Tab-separated table of C-alpha atoms and ligand atoms in Angstrom:
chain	number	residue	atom	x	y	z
A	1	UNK	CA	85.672	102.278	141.355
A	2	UNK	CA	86.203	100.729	138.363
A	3	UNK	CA	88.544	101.546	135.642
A	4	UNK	CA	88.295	102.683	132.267
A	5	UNK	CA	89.636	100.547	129.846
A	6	UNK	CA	92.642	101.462	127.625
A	7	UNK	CA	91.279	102.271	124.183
A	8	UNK	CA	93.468	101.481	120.954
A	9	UNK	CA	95.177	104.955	119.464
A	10	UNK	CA	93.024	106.782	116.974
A	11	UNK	CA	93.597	105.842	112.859
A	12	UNK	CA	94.409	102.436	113.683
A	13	UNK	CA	91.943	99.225	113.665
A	14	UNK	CA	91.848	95.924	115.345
A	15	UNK	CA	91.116	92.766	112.666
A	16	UNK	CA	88.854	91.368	114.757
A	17	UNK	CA	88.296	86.941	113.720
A	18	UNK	CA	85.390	87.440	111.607
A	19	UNK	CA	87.460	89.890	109.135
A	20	UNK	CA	90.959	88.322	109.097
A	21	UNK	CA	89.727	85.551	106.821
A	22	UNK	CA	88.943	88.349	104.007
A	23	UNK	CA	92.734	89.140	104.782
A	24	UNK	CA	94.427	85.716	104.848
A	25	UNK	CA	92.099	85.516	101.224
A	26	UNK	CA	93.842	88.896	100.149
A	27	UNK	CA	97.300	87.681	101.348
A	28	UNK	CA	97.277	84.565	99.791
A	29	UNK	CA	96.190	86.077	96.194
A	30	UNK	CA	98.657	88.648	96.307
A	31	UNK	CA	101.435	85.581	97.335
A	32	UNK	CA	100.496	83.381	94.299
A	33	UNK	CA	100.197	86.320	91.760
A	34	UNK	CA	104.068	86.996	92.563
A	35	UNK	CA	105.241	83.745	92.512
A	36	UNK	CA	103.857	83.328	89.400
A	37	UNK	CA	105.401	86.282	88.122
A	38	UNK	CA	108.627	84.956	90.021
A	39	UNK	CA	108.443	87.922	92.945
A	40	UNK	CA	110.626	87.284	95.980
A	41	UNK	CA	109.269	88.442	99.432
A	42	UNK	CA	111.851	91.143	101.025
A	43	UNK	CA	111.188	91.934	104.682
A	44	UNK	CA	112.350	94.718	106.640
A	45	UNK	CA	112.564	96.399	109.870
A	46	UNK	CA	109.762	98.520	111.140
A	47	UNK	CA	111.798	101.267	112.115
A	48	UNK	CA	114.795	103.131	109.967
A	49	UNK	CA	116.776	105.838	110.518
A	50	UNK	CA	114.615	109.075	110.031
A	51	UNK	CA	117.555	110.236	107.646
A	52	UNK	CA	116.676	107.579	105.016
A	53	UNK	CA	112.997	109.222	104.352
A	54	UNK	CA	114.484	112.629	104.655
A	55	UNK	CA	117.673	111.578	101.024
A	56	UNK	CA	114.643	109.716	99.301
A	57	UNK	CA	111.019	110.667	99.552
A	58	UNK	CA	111.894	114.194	100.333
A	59	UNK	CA	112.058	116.668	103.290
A	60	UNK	CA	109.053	118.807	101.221
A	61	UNK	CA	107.149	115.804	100.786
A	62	UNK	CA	103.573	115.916	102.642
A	63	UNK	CA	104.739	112.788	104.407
A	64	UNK	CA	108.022	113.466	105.475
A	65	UNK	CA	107.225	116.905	106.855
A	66	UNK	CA	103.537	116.331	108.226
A	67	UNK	CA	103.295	112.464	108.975
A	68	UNK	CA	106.027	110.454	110.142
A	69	UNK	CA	106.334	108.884	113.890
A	70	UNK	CA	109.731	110.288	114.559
A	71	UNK	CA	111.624	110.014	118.144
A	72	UNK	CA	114.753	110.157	119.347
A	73	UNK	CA	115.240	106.592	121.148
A	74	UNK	CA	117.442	106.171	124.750
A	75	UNK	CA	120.768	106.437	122.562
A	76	UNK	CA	120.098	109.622	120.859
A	77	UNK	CA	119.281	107.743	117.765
A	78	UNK	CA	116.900	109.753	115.365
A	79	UNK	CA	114.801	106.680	114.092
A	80	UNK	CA	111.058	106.468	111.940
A	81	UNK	CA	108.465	104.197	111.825
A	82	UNK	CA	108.449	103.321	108.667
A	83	UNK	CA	105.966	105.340	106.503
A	84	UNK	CA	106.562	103.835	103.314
A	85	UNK	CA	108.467	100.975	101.938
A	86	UNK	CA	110.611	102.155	98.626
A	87	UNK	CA	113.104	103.528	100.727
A	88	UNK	CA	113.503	100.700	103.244
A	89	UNK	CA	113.461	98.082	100.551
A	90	UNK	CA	116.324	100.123	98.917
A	91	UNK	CA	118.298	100.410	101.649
A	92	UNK	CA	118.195	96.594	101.776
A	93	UNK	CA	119.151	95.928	98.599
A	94	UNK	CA	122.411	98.122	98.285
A	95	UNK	CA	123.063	97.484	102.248
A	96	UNK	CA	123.193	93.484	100.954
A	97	UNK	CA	124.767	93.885	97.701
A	98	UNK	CA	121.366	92.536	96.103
A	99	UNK	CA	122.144	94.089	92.617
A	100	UNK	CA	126.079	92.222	93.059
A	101	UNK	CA	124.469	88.951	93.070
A	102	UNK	CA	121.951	89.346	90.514
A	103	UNK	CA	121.526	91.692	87.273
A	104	UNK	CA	117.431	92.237	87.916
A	105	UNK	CA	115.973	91.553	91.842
A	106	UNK	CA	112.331	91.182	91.777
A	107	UNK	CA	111.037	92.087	95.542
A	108	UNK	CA	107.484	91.892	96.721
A	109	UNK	CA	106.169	92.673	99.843
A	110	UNK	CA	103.048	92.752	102.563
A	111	UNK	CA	103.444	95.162	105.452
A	112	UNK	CA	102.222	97.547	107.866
A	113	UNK	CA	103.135	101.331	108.076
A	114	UNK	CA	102.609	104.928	109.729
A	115	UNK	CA	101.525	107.653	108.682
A	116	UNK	CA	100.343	110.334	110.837
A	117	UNK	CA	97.141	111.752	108.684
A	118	UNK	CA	93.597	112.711	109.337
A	119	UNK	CA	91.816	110.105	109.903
A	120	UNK	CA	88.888	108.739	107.523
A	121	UNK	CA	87.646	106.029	105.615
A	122	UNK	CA	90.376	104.476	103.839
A	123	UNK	CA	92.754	106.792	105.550
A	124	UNK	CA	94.409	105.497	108.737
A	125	UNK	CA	97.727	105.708	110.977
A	126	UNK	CA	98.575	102.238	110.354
A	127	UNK	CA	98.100	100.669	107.339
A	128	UNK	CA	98.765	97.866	105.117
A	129	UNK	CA	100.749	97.808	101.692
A	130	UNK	CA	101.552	95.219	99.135
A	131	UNK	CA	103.809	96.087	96.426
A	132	UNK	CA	106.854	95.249	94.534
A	133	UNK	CA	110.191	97.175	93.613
A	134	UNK	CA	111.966	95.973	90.896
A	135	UNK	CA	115.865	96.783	90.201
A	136	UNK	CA	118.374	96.399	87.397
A	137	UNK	CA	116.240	97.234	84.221
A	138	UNK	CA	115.892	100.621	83.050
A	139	UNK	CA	113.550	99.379	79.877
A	140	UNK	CA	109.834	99.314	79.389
A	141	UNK	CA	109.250	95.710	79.387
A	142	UNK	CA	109.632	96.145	83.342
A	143	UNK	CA	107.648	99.273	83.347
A	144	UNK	CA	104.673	96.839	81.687
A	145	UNK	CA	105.817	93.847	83.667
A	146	UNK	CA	105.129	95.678	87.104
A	147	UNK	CA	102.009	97.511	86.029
A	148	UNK	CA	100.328	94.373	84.537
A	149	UNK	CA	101.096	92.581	87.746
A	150	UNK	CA	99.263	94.851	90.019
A	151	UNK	CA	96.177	94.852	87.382
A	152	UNK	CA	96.325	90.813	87.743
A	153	UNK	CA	95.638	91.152	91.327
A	154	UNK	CA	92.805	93.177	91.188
A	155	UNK	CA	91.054	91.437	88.431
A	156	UNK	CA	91.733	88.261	90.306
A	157	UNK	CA	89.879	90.167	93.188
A	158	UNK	CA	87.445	91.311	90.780
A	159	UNK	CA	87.537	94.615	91.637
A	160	UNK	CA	85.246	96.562	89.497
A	161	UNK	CA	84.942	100.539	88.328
A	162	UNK	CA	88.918	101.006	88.338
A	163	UNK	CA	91.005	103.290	86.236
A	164	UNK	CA	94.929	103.262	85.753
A	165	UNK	CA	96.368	106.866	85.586
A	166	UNK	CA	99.295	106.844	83.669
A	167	UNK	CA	102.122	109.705	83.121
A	168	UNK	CA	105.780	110.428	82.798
A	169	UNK	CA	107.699	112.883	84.225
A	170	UNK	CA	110.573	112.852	82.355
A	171	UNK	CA	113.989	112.340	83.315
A	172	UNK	CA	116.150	115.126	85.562
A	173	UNK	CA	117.032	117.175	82.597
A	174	UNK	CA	113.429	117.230	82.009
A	175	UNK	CA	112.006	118.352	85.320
A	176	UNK	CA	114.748	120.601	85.090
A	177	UNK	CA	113.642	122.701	82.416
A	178	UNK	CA	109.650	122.242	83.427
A	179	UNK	CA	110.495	123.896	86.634
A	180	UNK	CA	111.840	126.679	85.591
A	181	UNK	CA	109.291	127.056	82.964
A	182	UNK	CA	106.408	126.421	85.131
A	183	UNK	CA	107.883	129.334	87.738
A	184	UNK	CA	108.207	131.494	85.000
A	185	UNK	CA	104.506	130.835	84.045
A	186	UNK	CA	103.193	131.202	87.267
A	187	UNK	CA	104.749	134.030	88.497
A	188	UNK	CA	102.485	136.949	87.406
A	189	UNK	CA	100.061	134.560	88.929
A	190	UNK	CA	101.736	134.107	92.342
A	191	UNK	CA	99.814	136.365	94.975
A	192	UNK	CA	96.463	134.280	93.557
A	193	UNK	CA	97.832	130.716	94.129
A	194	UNK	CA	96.785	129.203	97.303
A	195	UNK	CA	98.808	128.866	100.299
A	196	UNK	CA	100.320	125.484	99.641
A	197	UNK	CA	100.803	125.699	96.090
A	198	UNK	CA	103.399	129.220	97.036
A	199	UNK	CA	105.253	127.061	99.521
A	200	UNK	CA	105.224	124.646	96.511
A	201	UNK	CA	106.246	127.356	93.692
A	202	UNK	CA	109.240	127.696	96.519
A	203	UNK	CA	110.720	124.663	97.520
A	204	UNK	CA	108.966	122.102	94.684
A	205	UNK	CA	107.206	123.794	91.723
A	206	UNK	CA	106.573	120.064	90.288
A	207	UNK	CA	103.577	119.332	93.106
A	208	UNK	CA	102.029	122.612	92.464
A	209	UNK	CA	100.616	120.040	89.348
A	210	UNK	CA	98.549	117.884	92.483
A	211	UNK	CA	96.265	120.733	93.194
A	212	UNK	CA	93.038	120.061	94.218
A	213	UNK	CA	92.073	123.846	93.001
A	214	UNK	CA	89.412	123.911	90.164
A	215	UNK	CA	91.223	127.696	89.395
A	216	UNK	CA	94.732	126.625	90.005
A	217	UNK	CA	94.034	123.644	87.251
A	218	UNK	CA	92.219	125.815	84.676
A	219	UNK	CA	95.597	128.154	84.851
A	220	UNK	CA	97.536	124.644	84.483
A	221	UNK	CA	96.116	124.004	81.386
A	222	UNK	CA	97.195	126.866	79.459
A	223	UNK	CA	100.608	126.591	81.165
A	224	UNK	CA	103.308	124.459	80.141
A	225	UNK	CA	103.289	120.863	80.190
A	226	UNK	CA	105.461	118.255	81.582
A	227	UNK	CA	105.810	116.028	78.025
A	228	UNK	CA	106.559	119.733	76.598
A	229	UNK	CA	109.964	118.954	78.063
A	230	UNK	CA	110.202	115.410	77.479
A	231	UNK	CA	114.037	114.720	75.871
A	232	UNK	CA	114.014	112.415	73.020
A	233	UNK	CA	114.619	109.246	75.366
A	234	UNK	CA	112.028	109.823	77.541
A	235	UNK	CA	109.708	110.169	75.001
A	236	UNK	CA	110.696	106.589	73.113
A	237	UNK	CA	110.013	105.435	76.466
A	238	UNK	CA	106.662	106.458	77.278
A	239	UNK	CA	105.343	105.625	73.698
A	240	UNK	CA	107.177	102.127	74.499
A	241	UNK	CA	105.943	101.306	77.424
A	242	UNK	CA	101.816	102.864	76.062
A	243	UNK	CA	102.272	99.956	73.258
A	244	UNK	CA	103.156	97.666	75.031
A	245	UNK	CA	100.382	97.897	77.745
A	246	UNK	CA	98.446	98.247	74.482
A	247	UNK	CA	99.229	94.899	73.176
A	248	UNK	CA	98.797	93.443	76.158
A	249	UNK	CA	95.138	94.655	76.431
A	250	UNK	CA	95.746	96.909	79.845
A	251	UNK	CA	93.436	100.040	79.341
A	252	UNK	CA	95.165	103.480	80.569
A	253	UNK	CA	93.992	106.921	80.794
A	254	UNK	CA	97.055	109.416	79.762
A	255	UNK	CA	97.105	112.013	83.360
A	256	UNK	CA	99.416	114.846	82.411
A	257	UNK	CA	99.855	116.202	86.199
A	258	UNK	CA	100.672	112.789	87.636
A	259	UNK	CA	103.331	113.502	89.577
A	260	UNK	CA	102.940	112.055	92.441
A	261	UNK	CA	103.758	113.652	96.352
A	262	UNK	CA	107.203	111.342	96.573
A	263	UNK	CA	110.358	112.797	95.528
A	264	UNK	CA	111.940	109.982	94.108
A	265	UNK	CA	110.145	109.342	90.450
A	266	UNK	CA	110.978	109.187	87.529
A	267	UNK	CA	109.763	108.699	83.993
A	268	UNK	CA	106.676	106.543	84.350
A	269	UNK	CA	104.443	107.275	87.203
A	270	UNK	CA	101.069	105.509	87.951
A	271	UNK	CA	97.812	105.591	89.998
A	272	UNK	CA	94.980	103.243	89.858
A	273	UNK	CA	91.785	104.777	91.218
A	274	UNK	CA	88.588	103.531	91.951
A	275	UNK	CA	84.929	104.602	91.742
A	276	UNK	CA	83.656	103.064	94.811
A	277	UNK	CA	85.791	105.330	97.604
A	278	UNK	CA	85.061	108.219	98.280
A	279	UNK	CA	88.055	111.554	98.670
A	280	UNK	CA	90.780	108.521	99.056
A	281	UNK	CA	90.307	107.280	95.934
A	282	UNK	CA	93.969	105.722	95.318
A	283	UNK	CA	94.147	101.859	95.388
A	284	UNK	CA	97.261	101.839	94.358
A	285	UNK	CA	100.442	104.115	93.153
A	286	UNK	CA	103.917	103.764	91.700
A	287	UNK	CA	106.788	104.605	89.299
A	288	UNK	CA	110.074	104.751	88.090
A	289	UNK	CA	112.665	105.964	90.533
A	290	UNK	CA	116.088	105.235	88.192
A	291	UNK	CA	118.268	107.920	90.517
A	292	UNK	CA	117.113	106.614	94.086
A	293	UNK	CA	119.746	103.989	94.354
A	294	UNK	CA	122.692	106.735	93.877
A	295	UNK	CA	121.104	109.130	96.107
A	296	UNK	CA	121.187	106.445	98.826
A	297	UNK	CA	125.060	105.589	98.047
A	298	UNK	CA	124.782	102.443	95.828
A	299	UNK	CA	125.611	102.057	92.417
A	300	UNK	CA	123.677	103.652	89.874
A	301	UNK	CA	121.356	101.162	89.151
A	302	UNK	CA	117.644	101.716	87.822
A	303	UNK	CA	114.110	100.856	90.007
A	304	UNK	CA	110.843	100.928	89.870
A	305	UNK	CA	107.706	99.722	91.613
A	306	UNK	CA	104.142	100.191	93.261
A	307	UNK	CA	102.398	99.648	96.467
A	308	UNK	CA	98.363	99.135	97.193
A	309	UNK	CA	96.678	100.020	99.983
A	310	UNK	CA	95.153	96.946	101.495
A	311	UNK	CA	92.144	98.532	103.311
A	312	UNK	CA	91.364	100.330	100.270
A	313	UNK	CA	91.013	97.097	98.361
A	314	UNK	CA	88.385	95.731	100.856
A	315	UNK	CA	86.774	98.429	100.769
A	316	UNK	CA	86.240	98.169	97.562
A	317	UNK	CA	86.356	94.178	97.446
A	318	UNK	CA	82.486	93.635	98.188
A	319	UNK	CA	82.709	90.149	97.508
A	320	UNK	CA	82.125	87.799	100.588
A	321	UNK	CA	84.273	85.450	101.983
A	322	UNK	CA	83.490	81.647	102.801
A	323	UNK	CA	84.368	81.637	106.905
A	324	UNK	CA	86.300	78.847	107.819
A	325	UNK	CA	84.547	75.977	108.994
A	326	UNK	CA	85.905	73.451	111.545
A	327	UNK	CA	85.525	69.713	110.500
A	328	UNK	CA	85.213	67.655	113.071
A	329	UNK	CA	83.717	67.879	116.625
A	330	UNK	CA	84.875	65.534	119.418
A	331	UNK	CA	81.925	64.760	122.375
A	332	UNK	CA	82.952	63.009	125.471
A	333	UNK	CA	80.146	62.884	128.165
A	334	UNK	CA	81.526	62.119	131.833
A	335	UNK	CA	85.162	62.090	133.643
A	336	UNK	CA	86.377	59.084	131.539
A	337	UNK	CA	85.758	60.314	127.822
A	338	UNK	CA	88.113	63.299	128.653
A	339	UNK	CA	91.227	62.117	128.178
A	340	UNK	CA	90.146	60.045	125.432
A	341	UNK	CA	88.872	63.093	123.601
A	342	UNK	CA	91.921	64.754	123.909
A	343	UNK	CA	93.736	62.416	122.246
A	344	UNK	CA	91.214	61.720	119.106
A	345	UNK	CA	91.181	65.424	119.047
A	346	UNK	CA	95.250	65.293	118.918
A	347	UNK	CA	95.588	62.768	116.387
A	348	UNK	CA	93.517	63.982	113.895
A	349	UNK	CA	94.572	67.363	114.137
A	350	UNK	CA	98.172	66.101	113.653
A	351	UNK	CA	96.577	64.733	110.313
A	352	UNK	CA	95.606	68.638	109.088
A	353	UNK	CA	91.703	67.813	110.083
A	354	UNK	CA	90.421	70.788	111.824
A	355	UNK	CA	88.831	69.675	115.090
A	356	UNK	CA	87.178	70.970	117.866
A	357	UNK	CA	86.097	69.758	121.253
A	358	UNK	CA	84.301	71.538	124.198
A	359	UNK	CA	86.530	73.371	126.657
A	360	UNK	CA	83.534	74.436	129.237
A	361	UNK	CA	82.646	70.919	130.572
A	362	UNK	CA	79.511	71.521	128.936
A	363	UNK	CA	76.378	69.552	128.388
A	364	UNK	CA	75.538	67.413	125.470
A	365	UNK	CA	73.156	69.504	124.334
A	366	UNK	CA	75.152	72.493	124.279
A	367	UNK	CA	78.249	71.114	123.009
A	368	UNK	CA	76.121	69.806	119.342
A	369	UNK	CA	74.955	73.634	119.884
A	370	UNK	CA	78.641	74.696	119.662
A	371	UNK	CA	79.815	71.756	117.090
A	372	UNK	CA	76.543	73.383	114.716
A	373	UNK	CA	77.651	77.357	115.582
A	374	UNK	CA	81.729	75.823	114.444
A	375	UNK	CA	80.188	74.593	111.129
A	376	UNK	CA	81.611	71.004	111.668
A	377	UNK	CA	80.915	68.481	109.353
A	378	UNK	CA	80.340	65.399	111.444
A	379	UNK	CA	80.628	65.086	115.384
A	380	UNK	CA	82.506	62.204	117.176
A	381	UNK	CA	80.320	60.715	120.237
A	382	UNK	CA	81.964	59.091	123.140
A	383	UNK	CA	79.483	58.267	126.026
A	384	UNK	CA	79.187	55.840	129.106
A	385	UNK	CA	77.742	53.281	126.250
A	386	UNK	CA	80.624	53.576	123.666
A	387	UNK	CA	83.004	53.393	126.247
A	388	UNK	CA	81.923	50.189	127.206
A	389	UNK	CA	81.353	48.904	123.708
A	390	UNK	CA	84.982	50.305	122.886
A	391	UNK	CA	83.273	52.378	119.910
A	392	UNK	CA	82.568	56.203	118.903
A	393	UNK	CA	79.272	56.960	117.353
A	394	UNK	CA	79.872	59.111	114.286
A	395	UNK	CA	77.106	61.990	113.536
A	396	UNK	CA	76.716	63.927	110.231
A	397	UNK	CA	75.379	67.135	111.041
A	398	UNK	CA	74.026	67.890	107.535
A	399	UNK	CA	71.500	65.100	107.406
A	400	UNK	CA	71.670	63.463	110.651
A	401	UNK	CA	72.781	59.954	109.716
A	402	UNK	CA	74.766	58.374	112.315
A	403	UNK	CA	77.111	54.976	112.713
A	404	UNK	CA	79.151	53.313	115.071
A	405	UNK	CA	82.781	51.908	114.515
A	406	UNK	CA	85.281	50.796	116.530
A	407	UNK	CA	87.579	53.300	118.783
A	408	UNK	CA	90.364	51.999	117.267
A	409	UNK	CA	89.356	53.136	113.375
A	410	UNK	CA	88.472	56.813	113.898
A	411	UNK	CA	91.133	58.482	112.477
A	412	UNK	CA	90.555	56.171	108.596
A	413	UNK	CA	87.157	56.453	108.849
A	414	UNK	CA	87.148	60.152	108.977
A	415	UNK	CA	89.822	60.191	106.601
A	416	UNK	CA	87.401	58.244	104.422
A	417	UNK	CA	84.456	60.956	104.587
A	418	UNK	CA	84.098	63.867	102.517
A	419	UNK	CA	85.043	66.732	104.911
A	420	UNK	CA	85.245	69.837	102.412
B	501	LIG	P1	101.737	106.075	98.163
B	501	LIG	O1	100.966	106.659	97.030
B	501	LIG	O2	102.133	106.979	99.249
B	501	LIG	O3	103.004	105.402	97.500
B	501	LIG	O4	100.918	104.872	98.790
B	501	LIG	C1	100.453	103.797	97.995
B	501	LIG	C2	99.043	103.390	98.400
B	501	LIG	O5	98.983	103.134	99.812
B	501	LIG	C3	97.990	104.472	98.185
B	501	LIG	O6	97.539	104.464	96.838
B	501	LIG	C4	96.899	104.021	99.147
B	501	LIG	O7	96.115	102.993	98.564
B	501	LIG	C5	97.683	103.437	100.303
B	501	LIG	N1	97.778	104.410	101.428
B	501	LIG	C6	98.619	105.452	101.547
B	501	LIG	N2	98.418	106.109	102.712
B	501	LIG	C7	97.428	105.453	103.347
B	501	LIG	C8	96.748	105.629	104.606
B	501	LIG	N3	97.078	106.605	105.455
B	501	LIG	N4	95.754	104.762	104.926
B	501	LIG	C9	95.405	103.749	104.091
B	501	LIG	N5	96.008	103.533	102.903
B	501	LIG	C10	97.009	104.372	102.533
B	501	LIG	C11	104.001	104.765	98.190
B	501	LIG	O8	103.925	104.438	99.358
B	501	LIG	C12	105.163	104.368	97.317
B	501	LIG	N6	106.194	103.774	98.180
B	501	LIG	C13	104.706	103.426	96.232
B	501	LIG	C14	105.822	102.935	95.366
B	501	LIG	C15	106.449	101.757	95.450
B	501	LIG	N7	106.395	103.621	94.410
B	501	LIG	C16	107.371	102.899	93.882
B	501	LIG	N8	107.415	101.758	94.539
């Protein structure tokens, strides 16, 4: 009987050869736009101590209380994959003193998380991110800094139909006063909210402001508003950090219930949304988050950041890719060629020229078959004839011509063709 094969676990996706050269494309983008903007990579573990989501993105949040991978390991440690990467990243940086050896860090960083959520398109239960957290400055020009760097990736993608959400929600005093003002609002209103938005009036009146209700947001309106409550610095701020982005020519739409599902923002929160997807619509969110590094046990020190999902953006990437294309292919016919091909193969590959040469002992025929299906650029011949002669015949497969030079000169002859 035979058995069924093992299946990968639902929500997460294989990146199969012909795909992962859209991602090394994406990767390497992403890598040069920070370095430019003098972003260092920060890597962490993939697992944390479930208690670090639980002090920063919030036991109420949808993802600490719906979607993390949680388990209690052999030990009786309480540990989470991780679903998100402020948190870890913070850890790091008061965990290794980051802020003690410089006044501003600049982190950037490409990884793969877990979430436990419905799967659909653009929604799966592992995912990629890239994204930055900065830490040390609490002033606008950061704010701008971080914001205009995530817009530089995607116009270097050329992403099209994309708008940047932009909001503030305050500072604590702030949300404060909006939550008690926003309870008092809604309470003649409470047996008419929906389910989640009571749980929300409850334990976070602030998310009540993400409701997907077309009734819930025509109350909203008339209700009070977030920049109602603004205090005189975290107004300056805003209007700061909306010149700025301004002057630089970075377009915004003002979103007055952008509050975003993680606990730990403040002041300037962010989305950037695109036209293309379809109900997961966010490419990319971020913020301010000036109390998280107290509220983890470091000094008080102010942060803020973004992260992109990386499926999303080739989703909505439509532009193709050039596959790779190998350069050379290496023929030997008969027992004698073999070793010989080996070691052309060797040498030039030692010289960064991508090379090729037939694994299946196949026939002349088929290996120019597989040198045309690799995309190489000229193929090497080594028969009964050039053995004798001491010389490789040298084919190029885009017009055919062919030449024969001595074994001994492969390696600066090919170096002398154009191979790109
Ligand atoms: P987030 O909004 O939860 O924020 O996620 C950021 C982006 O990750 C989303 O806009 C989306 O593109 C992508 N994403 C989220 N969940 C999934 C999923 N299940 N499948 C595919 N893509 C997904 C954060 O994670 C914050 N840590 C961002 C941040 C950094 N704020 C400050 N610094």
């Amino acid at each position: 009987m035979s058995k069924e094969p093992i299946r990968s676990i639902k929500g997460t996706q294989d990146i199969l050869p012909d795909q992962s050269s859209r991602w090394q494309t994406l990767e390497s983008t992403i890598r040069n736009t920070m370095h430019t903007y003098d972003y260092f990579e920060i890597r962490t573990p993939a697992f944390e101590n479930t208690s670090l989501f639980l002090h920063s993105v919030g036991e109420e949040s949808d993802i600490v209380s719906k979607e993390m991978y949680t388990w209690i390991d052999q030990g009786g440690e309480n540990l989470t994959l991780k679903p998100e990467l402020t948190a870890p990243v913070t850890r790091a940086f008061i965990q290794n003193n980051l802020g003690g050896l410089n006044p501003i860090n600049k982190l950037y960083y490409i990884d793969s998380l877990f979430r436990r959520e419905r799967p659909q398109k653009g929604r799966y239960r592992q995912f990629h991110q890239f994204g930055v957290e900065v830490f040390g400055s609490e002033f606008p020009e950061i704010d701008v800094e971080v914001i205009s760097l995530a817009m530089s990736i995607f116009n270097t993608l050329e992403l099209e139909g994309l708008t940047l959400e932009l909001n503030s929600i305050g500072s604590e005093d702030c949300r404060n006063n909006f939550r008690t003002a926003i309870k008092e609002y809604l309470k003649p209103n409470f047996d008419k909210l929906s389910e989640t938005s009571q749980k929300r009036f409850k334990r976070n009146p602030l998310r009540i402001l993400d409701t997907k209700s077309l009734e819930e947001k025509t109350l909203l309106k008339d209700g009070p508003q977030i920049s109602d409550y603004w205090t005189s610095d975290d107004k300056d701020h805003f209007n700061e950090v909306c010149e700025l982005l301004d002057k630089i020519n970075i377009k915004f739409e003002l979103s007055p219930n952008l509050v975003r599902g993680l606990d730990y923002y403040t002041r300037t929160t962010f989305e950037v949304t695109s036209n293309l997807l379809g109900a997961q619509n966010a490419i990319c969110g971020g913020g301010r988050y000036d109390g998280l590094v107290e509220q983890l046990g470091g000094k008080p020190t102010p942060g803020i950041g973004f992260a992109a999902g990386m499926e999303r953006l080739l989703l909505v990437n439509q532009k193709s890719d050039e596959t790779i294309k190998s350069q050379i292919y290496v023929i030997g016919l008969g027992d004698s060629a073999r070793s010989l091909i080996i070691n052309i193969a060797l040498e030039l590959r030692q010289n960064n020229i991508r090379t090729s040469f037939d694994l299946l002992r196949r026939s002349i025929k088929s290996q120019m078959r597989d040198a045309n299906k690799l995309g190489a650029k000229y193929v090497i011949i080594i028969g009964e004839e050039e053995l004798t002669k001491n010389i490789a015949t040298i084919k190029n497969l885009s017009n055919g011509d062919q030449e024969q030079i001595p074994l001994d000169s492969i390696l600066s002859h090919i170096k002398s063709l154009p191979l790109k």
